[in-house]
């Protein structure tokens, strides 16, 4: 195994390192394999988890997410990443990401958060839900012993970002709540070194853990799967109510928030649902929270359904704009005008986008350059 100093030198300088010291797996590293060297390990972590309680008579109850798994000795919770070892609940994925990459921040998507910048993105195995449309099911529905994991503790992640001038760390691809301790410590250390953190989540988390985490984050993007609980029960293996409660909590905290709604033909794509969604967002989160409608492509357990027709997405966009939402976007439609940001006061384009690429940005101190209207977000 290479030592930390070698790791940081290699990652920071982008130089090669002997194959005997490290190996590169493109499926894990995305586009980083030509620029970075990493340490792989078969050893899982054994760090004590947070937010659990010991039960009378033995066993523990996890209090991270609404499932409240009750776990006996040597058993794991639903997510497969937390194990009871003699009534000490331990996370098996601390410092053990199975996927890392440097992405445009627009890929998260976060459109009102430092546009045109990059994020060091990471994920571990596991998830606390089972979305039948999951595009990352190969890691989210795996246990950590089934994936190729990096030995990458928080300090090394932060140093990578510092050396390569990546301003943000993104906890993404799977549900970051299941690697809460790893995310918390990385975000906390990142702030001390001037590195921002964003959580890309389904919002299936309890109030207290989220409240403790928020001060160490800079933005949160929530995937709101649907506005009907039946969808959550049938296609997510979860519940809607806790997610809506967390959205309100996030908004009240003052941290930057954006929403994504994956539009799936026949399942959550009715005009009534779009209208209900818009009214709920406006009434509970405000008219200026960015809402992204994303196009579905057949995958995982929903390969029987067709891709979302562009006209359906455009109808969702029109309904939400008519209901008073000011920043509504369409995703997975490269080149569509609704990828860009328009000033709600004067109507002019103020952030031009083509896919994940940024064109003209007509903002000055967070205001529209044409009419001086204040645009919500984090732009400085």
Coordinates of C-alpha atoms in Angstrom, one line a residue:
X1 CA 0.0 0.0 0.0
X2 CA 1.3 3.5 -0.8
X3 CA 1.6 5.9 2.1
X4 CA -0.5 9.1 2.3
X5 CA 2.4 11.3 1.2
X6 CA 2.8 9.3 -2.0
X7 CA -1.0 9.4 -2.6
X8 CA -1.2 13.1 -2.3
X9 CA 1.9 13.7 -4.5
X10 CA 0.5 11.5 -7.2
X11 CA -3.0 12.9 -7.2
X12 CA -1.8 16.5 -6.9
X13 CA 0.8 16.3 -9.6
X14 CA -1.1 13.9 -11.9
X15 CA 2.1 11.8 -12.3
X16 CA 2.3 8.0 -12.8
X17 CA 3.1 5.5 -10.0
X18 CA 4.4 2.0 -10.2
X19 CA 1.7 -0.7 -10.8
X20 CA 3.0 -2.6 -7.9
X21 CA 1.8 0.2 -5.6
X22 CA -1.6 0.9 -7.0
X23 CA -4.1 -0.3 -9.6
X24 CA -6.6 1.7 -11.6
X25 CA -10.1 0.4 -12.3
X26 CA -11.9 2.6 -14.9
X27 CA -15.4 1.5 -13.9
X28 CA -14.7 2.8 -10.4
X29 CA -12.7 5.9 -11.2
X30 CA -14.6 7.3 -14.1
X31 CA -12.5 9.9 -15.9
X32 CA -9.8 10.0 -13.1
X33 CA -7.8 7.0 -14.1
X34 CA -5.5 9.0 -16.3
X35 CA -4.9 11.7 -13.7
X36 CA -4.8 10.0 -10.3
X37 CA -3.5 7.0 -8.4
X38 CA -5.5 5.3 -5.7
X39 CA -5.1 2.7 -3.1
X40 CA -7.6 -0.2 -3.2
X41 CA -8.5 -2.4 -0.3
X42 CA -10.6 -5.5 0.5
X43 CA -10.8 -4.5 4.2
X44 CA -14.0 -2.9 5.3
X45 CA -14.0 -0.2 7.9
X46 CA -14.9 -0.7 11.6
X47 CA -15.7 2.8 12.8
X48 CA -18.5 3.3 15.3
X49 CA -21.7 4.6 13.7
X50 CA -23.6 7.6 15.0
X51 CA -27.3 7.9 15.8
X52 CA -28.2 4.5 17.2
X53 CA -29.4 3.3 20.6
X54 CA -28.8 0.0 22.5
X55 CA -32.0 -1.9 23.1
X56 CA -32.9 -3.6 26.5
X57 CA -32.0 -7.2 26.3
X58 CA -29.5 -6.8 23.4
X59 CA -29.5 -5.5 19.9
X60 CA -29.5 -1.9 18.6
X61 CA -31.9 0.4 16.8
X62 CA -30.5 2.6 14.1
X63 CA -31.8 6.2 14.2
X64 CA -30.2 7.6 11.0
X65 CA -33.2 7.1 8.7
X66 CA -37.0 6.5 9.0
X67 CA -36.5 2.7 8.8
X68 CA -35.2 2.5 12.4
X69 CA -33.7 -0.9 11.7
X70 CA -33.4 -3.2 14.8
X71 CA -30.3 -5.2 14.4
X72 CA -29.1 -8.2 16.4
X73 CA -25.4 -9.2 16.8
X74 CA -23.5 -9.6 13.6
X75 CA -26.5 -8.6 11.5
X76 CA -26.8 -5.5 9.3
X77 CA -29.5 -2.9 8.6
X78 CA -31.4 -2.5 5.4
X79 CA -28.6 -0.5 3.8
X80 CA -26.1 -3.3 4.2
X81 CA -23.4 -0.9 5.3
X82 CA -23.9 -0.8 9.1
X83 CA -23.3 -3.9 11.3
X84 CA -24.0 -4.7 15.0
X85 CA -20.8 -6.0 16.6
X86 CA -21.5 -6.9 20.2
X87 CA -24.0 -4.1 20.5
X88 CA -21.6 -1.5 19.0
X89 CA -23.1 -0.4 15.6
X90 CA -20.3 0.1 13.1
X91 CA -20.1 1.6 9.7
X92 CA -18.3 -0.6 7.2
X93 CA -17.8 2.0 4.5
X94 CA -15.9 4.8 6.3
X95 CA -13.2 5.9 3.9
X96 CA -14.2 3.2 1.5
X97 CA -15.8 4.8 -1.6
X98 CA -16.4 2.5 -4.6
X99 CA -16.9 5.4 -7.1
X100 CA -15.1 8.7 -7.4
X101 CA -14.9 11.3 -10.2
X102 CA -14.5 15.0 -10.8
X103 CA -17.8 16.2 -12.2
X104 CA -19.2 19.6 -13.3
X105 CA -21.4 20.9 -10.5
X106 CA -24.2 21.1 -13.1
X107 CA -24.2 17.3 -13.3
X108 CA -25.6 17.0 -9.7
X109 CA -27.6 19.0 -10.9
X110 CA -27.0 22.2 -9.0
X111 CA -27.7 25.2 -11.2
X112 CA -27.6 28.0 -8.7
X113 CA -24.5 26.9 -6.9
X114 CA -21.2 28.3 -8.3
X115 CA -22.0 27.6 -11.9
X116 CA -19.1 26.3 -14.1
X117 CA -17.1 24.8 -11.2
X118 CA -16.3 21.2 -10.4
X119 CA -16.9 18.8 -7.6
X120 CA -15.0 15.8 -6.4
X121 CA -17.8 13.3 -6.4
X122 CA -17.8 10.1 -4.4
X123 CA -20.1 7.2 -3.3
X124 CA -19.9 4.0 -1.4
X125 CA -21.9 0.8 -1.8
X126 CA -25.4 0.6 -0.4
X127 CA -28.6 2.5 -0.1
X128 CA -31.6 2.9 2.3
X129 CA -34.2 2.6 -0.4
X130 CA -34.6 0.5 -3.6
X131 CA -35.7 2.7 -6.5
X132 CA -36.8 0.6 -9.4
X133 CA -35.5 3.2 -11.8
X134 CA -32.1 3.6 -10.2
X135 CA -29.3 4.4 -12.7
X136 CA -26.6 3.4 -10.2
X137 CA -28.2 0.2 -9.0
X138 CA -25.0 -1.7 -9.4
X139 CA -23.5 0.1 -6.4
X140 CA -26.6 1.2 -4.5
X141 CA -28.0 -2.3 -4.3
X142 CA -24.6 -3.9 -3.5
X143 CA -23.0 -4.6 -0.2
X144 CA -19.5 -3.1 0.4
X145 CA -17.8 -6.5 0.1
X146 CA -19.2 -6.8 -3.4
X147 CA -17.6 -3.6 -4.8
X148 CA -14.0 -2.5 -5.5
X149 CA -13.4 0.0 -2.7
X150 CA -10.7 2.7 -2.3
X151 CA -8.9 3.4 0.9
X152 CA -9.6 7.1 0.9
X153 CA -10.0 8.8 4.3
X154 CA -11.4 12.3 4.7
X155 CA -8.0 14.0 5.0
X156 CA -6.9 12.6 1.6
X157 CA -10.1 13.7 -0.1
X158 CA -9.7 17.2 1.2
X159 CA -6.0 17.3 0.1
X160 CA -6.9 16.0 -3.4
X161 CA -9.3 18.9 -3.7
X162 CA -6.8 21.4 -2.4
X163 CA -4.0 20.2 -4.6
X164 CA -6.2 20.1 -7.8
X165 CA -8.1 23.3 -7.0
X166 CA -11.5 21.5 -6.9
X167 CA -13.7 23.8 -4.7
X168 CA -16.4 21.3 -3.7
X169 CA -16.9 17.7 -2.5
X170 CA -20.2 16.0 -3.6
X171 CA -21.6 13.0 -1.8
X172 CA -23.6 11.5 -4.6
X173 CA -24.4 8.5 -6.9
X174 CA -25.9 6.5 -4.1
X175 CA -27.6 7.7 -0.9
X176 CA -25.0 9.5 1.2
X177 CA -27.1 9.1 4.4
X178 CA -25.8 5.5 4.6
X179 CA -22.2 6.7 4.8
X180 CA -23.2 9.5 7.2
X181 CA -20.0 9.4 9.4
X182 CA -17.7 9.4 6.4
X183 CA -19.6 12.3 4.8
X184 CA -19.8 14.3 8.1
X185 CA -16.1 14.1 8.9
X186 CA -15.1 14.9 5.3
X187 CA -17.4 17.9 5.1
X188 CA -16.3 19.1 8.5
X189 CA -12.6 18.9 7.6
X190 CA -13.3 20.4 4.2
X191 CA -14.7 23.5 5.7
X192 CA -11.6 24.0 7.8
X193 CA -9.6 23.9 4.6
X194 CA -11.9 26.1 2.6
X195 CA -13.5 23.2 0.6
X196 CA -17.3 23.2 0.2
X197 CA -19.6 20.2 0.4
X198 CA -22.9 19.3 -1.2
X199 CA -25.2 16.3 -0.5
X200 CA -27.1 14.7 -3.4
X201 CA -29.8 12.8 -1.6
X202 CA -33.2 11.3 -1.6
X203 CA -33.9 13.0 1.7
X204 CA -34.7 9.7 3.5
X205 CA -33.1 10.7 6.8
X206 CA -34.2 11.5 10.3
X207 CA -34.4 15.1 11.6
X208 CA -31.7 15.0 14.2
X209 CA -28.9 13.5 12.0
X210 CA -29.7 16.0 9.3
X211 CA -29.7 18.9 11.7
X212 CA -26.3 18.0 12.9
X213 CA -25.0 17.6 9.3
X214 CA -26.3 20.8 7.7
X215 CA -23.8 23.2 9.3
X216 CA -21.0 21.3 7.5
X217 CA -22.7 21.4 4.1
X218 CA -23.1 24.2 1.6
X219 CA -25.9 22.9 -0.5
X220 CA -28.4 20.0 -0.7
X221 CA -30.1 18.6 -3.8
X222 CA -33.0 16.3 -3.0
X223 CA -34.5 13.8 -5.5
X224 CA -38.2 14.0 -4.9
X225 CA -39.3 10.8 -6.5
X226 CA -43.0 11.6 -6.6
X227 CA -45.7 13.7 -4.8
X228 CA -47.8 10.6 -4.1
X229 CA -47.1 8.1 -1.3
X230 CA -48.3 5.2 -3.4
X231 CA -45.3 5.7 -5.7
X232 CA -42.9 5.7 -2.8
X233 CA -44.4 2.5 -1.4
X234 CA -44.5 0.7 -4.8
X235 CA -41.4 1.9 -6.6
X236 CA -39.0 3.2 -3.8
X237 CA -39.7 0.9 -0.9
X238 CA -40.1 4.0 1.3
X239 CA -42.5 6.7 2.4
X240 CA -43.2 10.2 1.1
X241 CA -44.0 11.9 4.4
X242 CA -40.5 11.9 5.9
X243 CA -39.0 13.3 2.7
X244 CA -41.4 16.2 2.7
X245 CA -40.7 16.9 6.3
X246 CA -36.9 17.0 5.6
X247 CA -37.5 19.3 2.7
X248 CA -39.2 21.8 5.0
X249 CA -36.4 21.4 7.5
X250 CA -33.7 22.0 4.9
X251 CA -35.5 25.1 3.6
X252 CA -35.9 26.6 7.1
X253 CA -32.2 26.0 7.9
X254 CA -31.1 28.5 5.2
X255 CA -28.8 26.1 3.3
X256 CA -29.1 26.2 -0.5
X257 CA -31.6 23.7 -1.8
X258 CA -32.6 22.4 -5.3
X259 CA -35.0 19.7 -6.2
X260 CA -35.1 17.0 -9.0
X261 CA -38.2 15.1 -10.1
X262 CA -37.5 12.2 -12.5
X263 CA -40.6 12.0 -14.8
X264 CA -41.4 8.4 -15.5
X265 CA -44.1 7.6 -18.1
X266 CA -47.4 6.3 -16.5
X267 CA -46.0 6.3 -13.0
X268 CA -45.7 10.0 -11.9
X269 CA -46.3 12.0 -15.0
X270 CA -49.9 13.2 -14.8
X271 CA -50.8 16.9 -15.1
X272 CA -52.6 16.6 -11.8
X273 CA -49.3 15.5 -10.1
X274 CA -47.3 18.3 -11.7
X275 CA -49.8 20.8 -10.5
X276 CA -49.9 19.2 -7.0
X277 CA -46.1 19.2 -6.9
X278 CA -45.9 22.9 -7.9
X279 CA -48.4 23.9 -5.3
X280 CA -46.7 22.0 -2.6
X281 CA -43.2 23.4 -3.5
X282 CA -44.5 27.0 -3.7
X283 CA -46.5 26.7 -0.4
X284 CA -43.9 24.9 1.6
X285 CA -40.5 25.8 0.1
X286 CA -41.1 29.0 -1.8
X287 CA -41.5 30.1 -5.4
X288 CA -37.7 30.5 -6.0
X289 CA -36.5 27.0 -5.2
X290 CA -35.1 25.5 -8.4
X291 CA -37.0 22.5 -9.6
X292 CA -35.4 20.2 -12.2
X293 CA -37.6 17.8 -14.3
X294 CA -35.4 15.0 -15.6
X295 CA -36.0 12.7 -18.5
X296 CA -36.3 9.0 -17.6
X297 CA -34.5 6.3 -19.6
X298 CA -35.3 2.6 -19.2
X299 CA -33.0 0.9 -16.8
X300 CA -32.8 -1.5 -13.8
X301 CA -36.3 -2.8 -13.0
X302 CA -38.2 -0.4 -15.3
X303 CA -36.8 -1.4 -18.7
X304 CA -40.3 -2.1 -19.8
X305 CA -41.2 1.6 -19.9
X306 CA -40.3 4.0 -22.7
X307 CA -38.1 7.1 -22.3
X308 CA -40.1 10.2 -21.2
X309 CA -41.4 12.1 -24.2
X310 CA -40.0 15.6 -24.4
X311 CA -43.5 17.0 -24.6
X312 CA -44.3 15.5 -21.2
X313 CA -41.4 17.4 -19.7
X314 CA -42.4 20.6 -21.4
X315 CA -45.9 20.2 -20.1
X316 CA -44.5 19.8 -16.6
X317 CA -42.4 22.9 -17.1
X318 CA -45.4 25.0 -18.3
X319 CA -47.6 23.8 -15.4
X320 CA -45.1 24.7 -12.8
X321 CA -44.3 28.1 -14.3
X322 CA -48.0 28.8 -14.5
X323 CA -48.3 27.9 -10.8
X324 CA -45.7 30.6 -10.0
X325 CA -42.4 28.7 -9.7
X326 CA -39.7 30.9 -11.1
X327 CA -36.8 28.5 -11.8
X328 CA -37.9 25.3 -13.5
X329 CA -35.5 23.3 -15.6
X330 CA -35.5 20.3 -17.9
X331 CA -32.7 17.8 -17.7
X332 CA -31.5 14.9 -19.9
X333 CA -32.6 17.0 -22.9
X334 CA -29.3 18.5 -24.2
X335 CA -29.7 21.7 -26.0
X336 CA -33.2 22.5 -24.7
X337 CA -33.8 26.2 -23.8
X338 CA -35.1 25.1 -20.4
X339 CA -31.5 24.1 -19.4
X340 CA -30.6 27.8 -19.1
X341 CA -31.5 30.2 -16.3
X342 CA -33.7 33.2 -17.1
X343 CA -34.3 36.3 -15.0
X344 CA -37.9 36.2 -13.7
X345 CA -38.1 40.0 -13.7
X346 CA -36.9 40.9 -17.2
X347 CA -37.0 37.5 -18.9
X348 CA -33.5 37.6 -20.3
X349 CA -31.1 34.6 -20.2
X350 CA -28.6 35.1 -17.4
X351 CA -26.9 31.6 -17.4
X352 CA -26.5 29.8 -20.6
X353 CA -26.2 26.0 -20.5
X354 CA -25.6 23.3 -23.1
X355 CA -25.7 20.0 -21.2
X356 CA -23.1 20.4 -18.5
X357 CA -21.3 23.2 -20.3
X358 CA -21.7 26.8 -19.2
X359 CA -21.9 29.6 -21.8
X360 CA -22.5 33.3 -21.0
X361 CA -23.1 34.2 -17.4
X362 CA -24.8 37.6 -17.0
X363 CA -24.7 38.0 -13.3
X364 CA -23.0 40.6 -11.2
X365 CA -22.9 40.1 -7.5
X366 CA -25.7 37.6 -7.8
X367 CA -27.9 40.0 -9.7
X368 CA -29.2 40.1 -13.2
X369 CA -26.8 42.2 -15.2
X370 CA -29.7 43.5 -17.3
X371 CA -32.2 44.6 -14.6
X372 CA -30.4 44.2 -11.3
X373 CA -32.9 41.6 -10.0
X374 CA -31.5 39.5 -7.2
X375 CA -31.2 35.8 -8.3
X376 CA -31.3 33.3 -5.4
X377 CA -28.4 31.0 -5.1
X378 CA -24.7 30.8 -4.1
X379 CA -22.7 32.6 -6.8
X380 CA -19.9 34.4 -5.1

